[in-house]
């Protein structure tokens, strides 16, 4: 049998096993895994490297309208380029339904933004902001049948959040349609009250973003989301969990028999609210929601990655330029934290951080790394086993990792559109040195090798886990 490509002498790592074998690729798929494969157009020597499934980042915001003249720092070209260099082969950006519009209209606009622009594969989650009878009764079931199998709802942000009765109706429609529901859990009324109190006290600095969104506001909303999901017996994903108290809500819901997945992100392992208290307005670089917490919360989130409270490790890449009128330091943002756009970049640094801080420091093993960064995303969001593993028949979406390569993270070496990284100066060991999408090399670690447009849109099945 001959192949287009053979990856030779590497150590294959999946979510369950680590073993030595060659990998044969034909027509974009893995077609053989064995010792000593021979005939191919191209032979890649992976001696000393791990051969892992390309990362899947299931929580990414690109080119999302953000109101008030604010512009996201990444479009689909720069965002997927950064994703590729960061070890990913699939990302799942959000498609925002504008109030008064249908979900189909939103999708049409996002497909137009993505078409021909992508360096990795993409698939959309739809943010439901206007759950009308038509949206829930007609559109959602038809969209699930068309491969749009996940939605997100917000419990915070005045213009995005749903009331509890709207969340219930959305959950019920999702259950009957077969859509997975991601929930952003923070109590909007409590946050609005606390923002008002800070402003009345003349407290406008970025650090007050963190105190206006306390753990209790996240914990309460997490409990409420889990209760609403229990009432209508619908599986949900609690996204971007930042602290132990919210984790305990997930654990208790599971103990009651609820189907719930949990997600955390690099910012909750590596940053604290103290970072928002930097000199001048530098703290704006770390404004995201929920906000980073404290050292104890970081420990808790690591425990959650180890003990299965978290199924997913995602970036929540939501990039805004710092020194920019359309970014963090917009005119109003300079005057008060409440106008600083929420979100930080991270699609390119997620995997090196988890590898270095997790595998390198003995907190998680290699197989857990693959599960948290790729396999579980594919299973939860209906892409498995086409994506998320190294197996015969799977797409040849492959990351070759050098576990010994040390890199100092700096914005200069990144490919995203932001003008900063929250992880400037962080030293990591372990780096993706070659990325392949459906058998084609996208990056050799240093340079871009593929042309824009190699990435395609992925229709998905319903979830096969949770
Ligand atoms: N929620 C997200 O999921 N991402 C960024 C901002 C937010 O509030
Ligand atoms: Zn969110
Ligand atoms: Zn997000």
XYZ file of C-alpha atoms and ligand atoms in Angstrom:
476
model
C 0.000 0.000 0.000
C 1.368 3.455 -0.781
C 0.576 6.722 0.921
C 0.629 10.415 0.237
C 2.492 10.914 3.515
C 4.020 8.737 6.210
C 4.872 10.141 9.620
C 7.692 7.956 10.845
C 9.394 7.341 14.212
C 6.996 9.438 16.291
C 5.162 8.636 19.504
C 1.419 8.673 18.908
C -0.673 10.072 21.765
C -4.443 9.744 22.003
C -6.841 10.400 24.862
C -6.340 6.831 26.029
C -2.951 5.543 24.818
C 0.658 6.409 24.067
C 2.523 4.160 21.620
C 5.161 4.046 18.916
C 3.997 3.553 15.335
C 4.155 5.094 11.892
C 1.084 6.884 10.556
C 0.077 6.574 6.910
C -2.067 9.255 5.270
C -4.003 9.045 2.028
C -6.498 11.511 0.608
C -6.498 13.546 3.803
C -7.267 10.656 6.098
C -5.293 8.328 8.327
C -5.333 5.000 6.517
C -2.683 2.990 8.368
C -1.011 2.851 11.769
C 1.726 0.258 11.977
C 5.425 -0.361 12.427
C 7.627 0.373 9.431
C 5.326 1.822 6.804
C 7.248 2.332 3.584
C 6.110 3.824 0.308
C 4.920 7.434 0.232
C 5.351 10.646 -1.727
C 6.479 12.368 1.461
C 8.099 10.926 4.573
C 8.146 13.048 7.708
C 10.625 12.060 10.387
C 8.969 12.623 13.766
C 11.812 11.268 15.898
C 11.593 12.787 19.364
C 8.158 14.249 18.654
C 4.646 13.462 19.831
C 2.080 12.793 17.122
C -1.171 14.119 18.560
C -4.603 14.990 17.199
C -4.712 18.663 16.272
C -6.195 20.807 18.996
C -9.893 21.615 18.881
C -10.769 24.910 20.515
C -14.524 24.893 20.999
C -14.780 28.400 22.473
C -13.537 31.174 20.192
C -14.930 34.589 19.234
C -13.966 36.036 15.846
C -15.333 39.086 14.045
C -18.225 39.308 16.467
C -20.076 42.640 16.409
C -19.356 44.275 19.762
C -21.288 47.558 19.553
C -20.228 51.143 20.228
C -17.480 51.273 17.575
C -15.635 48.368 19.191
C -14.010 45.987 16.716
C -12.709 42.524 17.510
C -8.997 42.155 16.777
C -9.353 38.934 14.799
C -11.277 38.082 11.695
C -11.444 34.536 10.357
C -8.104 34.840 8.561
C -6.003 36.071 11.465
C -7.911 34.055 14.072
C -7.536 30.744 12.255
C -3.908 31.519 11.410
C -3.174 32.061 15.104
C -5.109 28.894 15.909
C -2.948 26.858 13.516
C 0.315 28.175 14.911
C -1.017 27.384 18.389
C -1.478 23.687 17.609
C -5.136 23.637 16.525
C -6.802 22.174 13.452
C -10.429 22.973 14.293
C -11.997 25.918 16.094
C -15.604 26.680 16.921
C -16.369 30.387 16.790
C -19.696 31.887 17.821
C -22.296 33.201 15.423
C -24.273 35.965 17.120
C -28.005 36.308 16.484
C -28.814 40.031 16.474
C -32.135 40.782 18.167
C -34.925 40.903 15.584
C -33.001 38.679 13.164
C -33.384 34.980 12.540
C -30.698 32.385 13.208
C -30.453 31.723 9.457
C -29.720 35.405 8.815
C -26.979 35.327 11.431
C -25.476 32.200 9.909
C -25.524 33.672 6.439
C -23.517 36.671 7.634
C -20.955 34.503 9.460
C -20.515 32.104 6.576
C -19.774 35.116 4.384
C -17.108 36.261 6.872
C -15.473 32.817 6.990
C -15.747 31.678 3.369
C -12.312 31.221 1.804
C -10.546 32.837 4.760
C -9.681 29.964 7.074
C -6.418 28.159 7.798
C -8.082 25.557 10.041
C -11.535 23.979 9.961
C -14.357 25.875 11.638
C -17.845 25.172 12.901
C -20.238 27.646 14.522
C -22.129 27.694 17.806
C -25.123 30.024 17.518
C -25.643 32.607 20.285
C -29.408 32.820 20.794
C -30.419 36.311 21.948
C -33.991 36.407 20.665
C -35.708 33.059 21.314
C -38.971 33.695 19.496
C -41.513 30.960 18.814
C -40.240 30.805 15.231
C -36.599 30.494 16.337
C -37.274 27.744 18.867
C -40.132 25.976 17.120
C -39.033 26.018 13.497
C -35.481 27.244 13.039
C -33.575 25.354 15.686
C -34.848 21.862 14.788
C -34.154 22.499 11.098
C -30.695 23.876 11.844
C -29.754 20.863 13.963
C -30.749 18.663 11.032
C -28.416 20.798 8.895
C -25.466 20.229 11.241
C -25.659 23.300 13.500
C -25.857 21.309 16.704
C -24.915 23.722 19.496
C -26.076 27.065 20.854
C -24.986 29.445 23.593
C -27.171 31.453 25.947
C -26.088 34.293 28.211
C -27.335 35.073 31.715
C -25.440 38.376 31.711
C -25.053 41.440 29.453
C -28.199 43.526 29.152
C -28.477 43.115 25.363
C -27.638 39.413 25.242
C -29.067 37.793 28.330
C -32.165 35.673 28.444
C -34.704 35.652 31.259
C -35.196 32.374 33.124
C -38.420 31.565 31.249
C -36.634 32.196 27.948
C -33.774 29.941 29.029
C -36.269 27.198 29.908
C -37.976 27.468 26.526
C -34.612 27.441 24.759
C -33.421 24.424 26.726
C -36.615 22.539 25.974
C -36.316 23.234 22.260
C -32.648 22.190 22.354
C -33.519 18.896 24.017
C -36.132 17.957 21.458
C -33.946 19.209 18.571
C -30.711 17.551 19.762
C -28.710 20.760 20.257
C -26.068 21.123 22.972
C -26.519 24.287 25.070
C -23.575 26.271 26.403
C -24.443 28.642 29.238
C -22.593 31.792 30.339
C -23.364 31.901 34.047
C -23.210 35.296 35.786
C -26.067 37.104 37.521
C -26.715 40.251 35.483
C -28.830 42.054 38.081
C -26.200 41.600 40.784
C -23.465 42.797 38.424
C -25.461 45.846 37.360
C -26.047 46.711 41.023
C -22.332 46.422 41.827
C -21.270 48.418 38.766
C -23.658 51.166 39.881
C -22.199 51.144 43.381
C -18.616 51.388 42.076
C -19.526 54.260 39.803
C -21.347 56.089 42.598
C -18.150 55.767 44.648
C -16.030 57.146 41.817
C -14.356 53.760 41.324
C -13.617 53.502 37.608
C -10.288 51.653 37.271
C -10.058 48.308 35.440
C -9.654 46.431 38.737
C -13.293 47.197 39.573
C -14.328 44.969 36.694
C -13.307 42.040 38.908
C -15.106 43.248 42.032
C -18.268 44.010 40.054
C -18.445 40.350 38.964
C -17.768 38.376 42.171
C -17.663 34.610 42.594
C -21.117 34.655 44.200
C -22.610 36.116 41.002
C -21.089 33.273 38.992
C -21.975 30.615 41.561
C -25.602 31.710 41.805
C -26.074 31.774 38.049
C -24.346 28.401 37.691
C -26.732 26.926 40.245
C -29.704 28.502 38.478
C -28.634 27.286 35.033
C -28.189 23.771 36.376
C -31.576 23.902 38.079
C -33.316 25.139 34.928
C -31.628 22.390 32.900
C -32.740 19.823 35.484
C -36.345 21.057 35.297
C -36.494 20.351 31.557
C -33.997 17.465 31.631
C -31.589 18.988 29.120
C -27.800 18.436 28.990
C -25.775 21.664 29.238
C -22.197 22.889 29.177
C -21.156 25.358 31.862
C -18.538 27.387 30.028
C -15.532 29.360 31.310
C -15.756 28.295 34.962
C -13.398 30.364 37.093
C -13.589 29.081 40.660
C -14.241 26.272 43.124
C -17.763 27.303 44.168
C -19.064 27.098 40.610
C -17.232 23.781 40.214
C -19.014 22.441 43.281
C -22.358 23.339 41.697
C -21.417 21.176 38.704
C -20.347 18.327 40.965
C -23.603 18.496 42.941
C -25.719 18.564 39.778
C -23.896 15.493 38.472
C -24.487 13.739 41.789
C -28.227 14.417 41.308
C -28.007 12.736 37.906
C -27.837 15.783 35.643
C -25.945 15.651 32.390
C -23.505 18.533 32.525
C -20.113 19.233 31.012
C -17.682 21.773 32.439
C -15.162 24.017 30.728
C -12.324 26.134 32.043
C -9.754 28.325 30.296
C -6.088 29.381 30.591
C -6.922 32.713 32.214
C -8.317 30.921 35.274
C -5.077 28.979 35.709
C -2.574 31.711 34.946
C -4.104 35.084 35.873
C -5.692 36.606 38.975
C -7.790 39.673 39.734
C -4.475 41.228 40.785
C -3.519 41.466 37.111
C -6.402 43.898 36.586
C -4.788 46.166 39.174
C -1.773 47.040 37.017
C -0.390 50.559 36.697
C -2.241 53.113 34.575
C -4.830 51.329 32.447
C -2.737 48.195 31.767
C -5.234 46.203 33.795
C -7.626 46.566 30.852
C -5.569 43.904 29.066
C -6.934 41.327 31.507
C -10.599 42.340 31.528
C -12.666 39.274 30.689
C -15.796 37.667 32.073
C -15.941 35.898 34.398
C -12.843 37.686 35.682
C -9.720 35.859 36.822
C -9.977 35.234 40.590
C -7.221 34.343 43.080
C -4.499 31.783 43.731
C -6.912 29.409 45.471
C -9.215 29.485 42.440
C -6.272 28.635 40.190
C -5.541 25.590 42.357
C -9.214 24.613 42.218
C -9.307 24.850 38.422
C -6.228 22.613 38.135
C -7.971 20.109 40.396
C -11.012 20.296 38.132
C -8.870 19.474 35.102
C -7.401 16.517 36.977
C -10.540 15.078 38.560
C -12.952 15.366 35.643
C -15.037 18.302 36.852
C -13.854 19.861 33.610
C -14.221 18.029 30.326
C -13.002 20.898 28.198
C -10.069 23.277 28.224
C -10.845 26.099 25.776
C -9.334 29.498 25.152
C -12.414 31.766 25.155
C -10.308 33.724 22.652
C -12.094 37.079 22.484
C -9.439 39.518 21.304
C -9.465 43.310 21.383
C -6.525 45.539 20.697
C -5.295 47.361 23.801
C -4.004 50.680 22.553
C -6.817 51.369 20.142
C -9.911 53.539 19.912
C -11.850 50.492 18.779
C -10.439 48.271 21.524
C -9.767 48.210 25.252
C -8.760 51.871 25.461
C -11.712 53.314 23.581
C -12.698 56.787 24.764
C -15.289 55.537 27.240
C -13.150 52.563 28.282
C -10.410 54.953 29.409
C -12.924 56.595 31.720
C -14.591 53.529 33.255
C -14.102 49.776 33.452
C -17.713 49.247 32.444
C -16.917 50.267 28.863
C -13.793 48.164 28.461
C -14.712 45.359 26.056
C -14.716 41.986 27.809
C -12.362 39.365 26.479
C -8.718 38.453 25.988
C -6.723 36.707 23.257
C -5.634 33.107 23.804
C -6.230 30.777 20.857
C -2.503 30.572 20.078
C -1.269 30.117 23.650
C -3.905 27.728 25.073
C -2.120 24.497 24.196
C 1.483 25.468 24.964
C 0.305 26.717 28.377
C -1.622 23.521 29.155
C 1.245 21.376 27.917
C 3.948 23.221 29.816
C 2.094 23.973 33.047
C 0.063 20.765 32.968
C 2.097 17.938 31.426
C 5.504 19.526 32.009
C 4.829 20.168 35.682
C 3.263 16.759 36.306
C -0.282 18.000 36.926
C -1.851 16.018 34.071
C -0.550 13.253 31.837
C -0.220 13.323 28.054
C -3.471 11.454 27.475
C -5.437 13.850 29.652
C -3.835 16.699 27.703
C -5.199 15.246 24.461
C -8.636 14.616 25.987
C -8.945 18.142 27.383
C -7.584 19.910 24.340
C -9.053 17.890 21.474
C -10.906 14.584 21.931
C -13.537 15.739 24.412
C -14.399 18.754 22.252
C -14.965 16.451 19.274
C -17.156 14.103 21.295
C -19.187 16.775 23.013
C -19.873 18.739 19.856
C -20.503 15.917 17.386
C -17.238 15.703 15.445
C -15.908 12.406 16.788
C -14.265 10.245 15.425
C -13.724 12.254 12.264
C -11.870 14.767 14.446
C -10.175 14.604 17.828
C -8.151 11.414 17.601
C -5.426 9.557 15.742
C -7.217 6.529 14.310
C -7.732 4.812 10.994
C -10.468 6.642 9.123
C -10.064 9.931 11.015
C -9.092 13.126 9.244
C -5.301 13.499 9.240
C -5.474 16.561 11.514
C -2.179 16.171 13.271
C 0.025 18.197 15.573
C 3.674 17.246 15.877
C 4.781 18.433 19.301
C 8.348 18.904 20.425
C 8.089 18.342 24.189
C 11.518 19.892 24.771
C 11.221 23.109 22.791
C 11.290 26.093 25.116
C 9.666 29.328 24.015
C 9.199 32.631 25.782
C 5.712 33.820 24.900
C 5.765 37.311 23.515
C 3.353 39.177 21.312
C 6.080 39.484 18.661
C 5.964 35.773 17.899
C 2.171 35.421 17.809
C -0.090 35.646 14.771
C -3.323 37.023 16.208
C -4.556 40.538 15.529
C -4.251 41.782 19.106
C -1.382 44.097 20.019
C -0.627 42.255 23.257
C -0.789 38.873 24.945
C -1.803 38.499 28.602
C 1.033 35.955 28.890
C 3.926 38.199 27.790
C 7.204 36.813 29.147
C 5.825 33.419 30.191
C 8.320 30.633 29.473
C 6.784 27.410 28.204
C 8.349 24.098 27.303
C 6.588 22.080 24.607
C 5.557 23.583 21.280
C 3.755 22.442 18.112
C 6.442 22.270 15.420
C 4.306 21.103 12.496
C 0.546 21.240 11.928
C -1.319 19.166 9.361
C -4.916 19.663 8.308
C -6.418 16.742 6.414
C -2.909 15.601 5.528
C -1.672 18.986 4.276
C 0.967 20.883 6.227
C -0.345 24.247 7.412
C 2.683 25.409 9.384
C 6.136 23.992 9.966
C 6.168 25.723 13.334
C 8.105 28.703 11.992
C 6.409 29.548 8.708
C 3.013 29.329 7.113
C 3.027 26.670 4.419
C -0.638 26.450 3.350
C -2.773 28.926 1.470
C -5.767 30.664 3.003
C -8.944 28.717 2.379
C -7.566 25.275 3.246
C -9.865 25.287 6.287
C -13.478 24.401 5.575
C -16.797 24.588 7.376
C -17.798 21.488 9.376
C -21.389 20.379 9.762
C -21.727 18.382 12.954
C -23.793 15.551 14.395
C -25.421 15.772 17.798
C -23.271 15.162 20.845
C -21.941 11.690 21.540
C -21.004 12.395 25.150
C -22.448 13.864 28.379
N -18.191 35.609 27.380
C -17.484 34.851 26.609
O -17.818 33.697 26.442
N -16.420 35.321 26.010
C -15.938 36.619 26.170
C -16.796 37.514 26.886
C -17.903 36.860 27.586
O -18.545 37.462 28.378
Zn -19.406 33.702 27.881
Zn -16.544 33.342 25.112
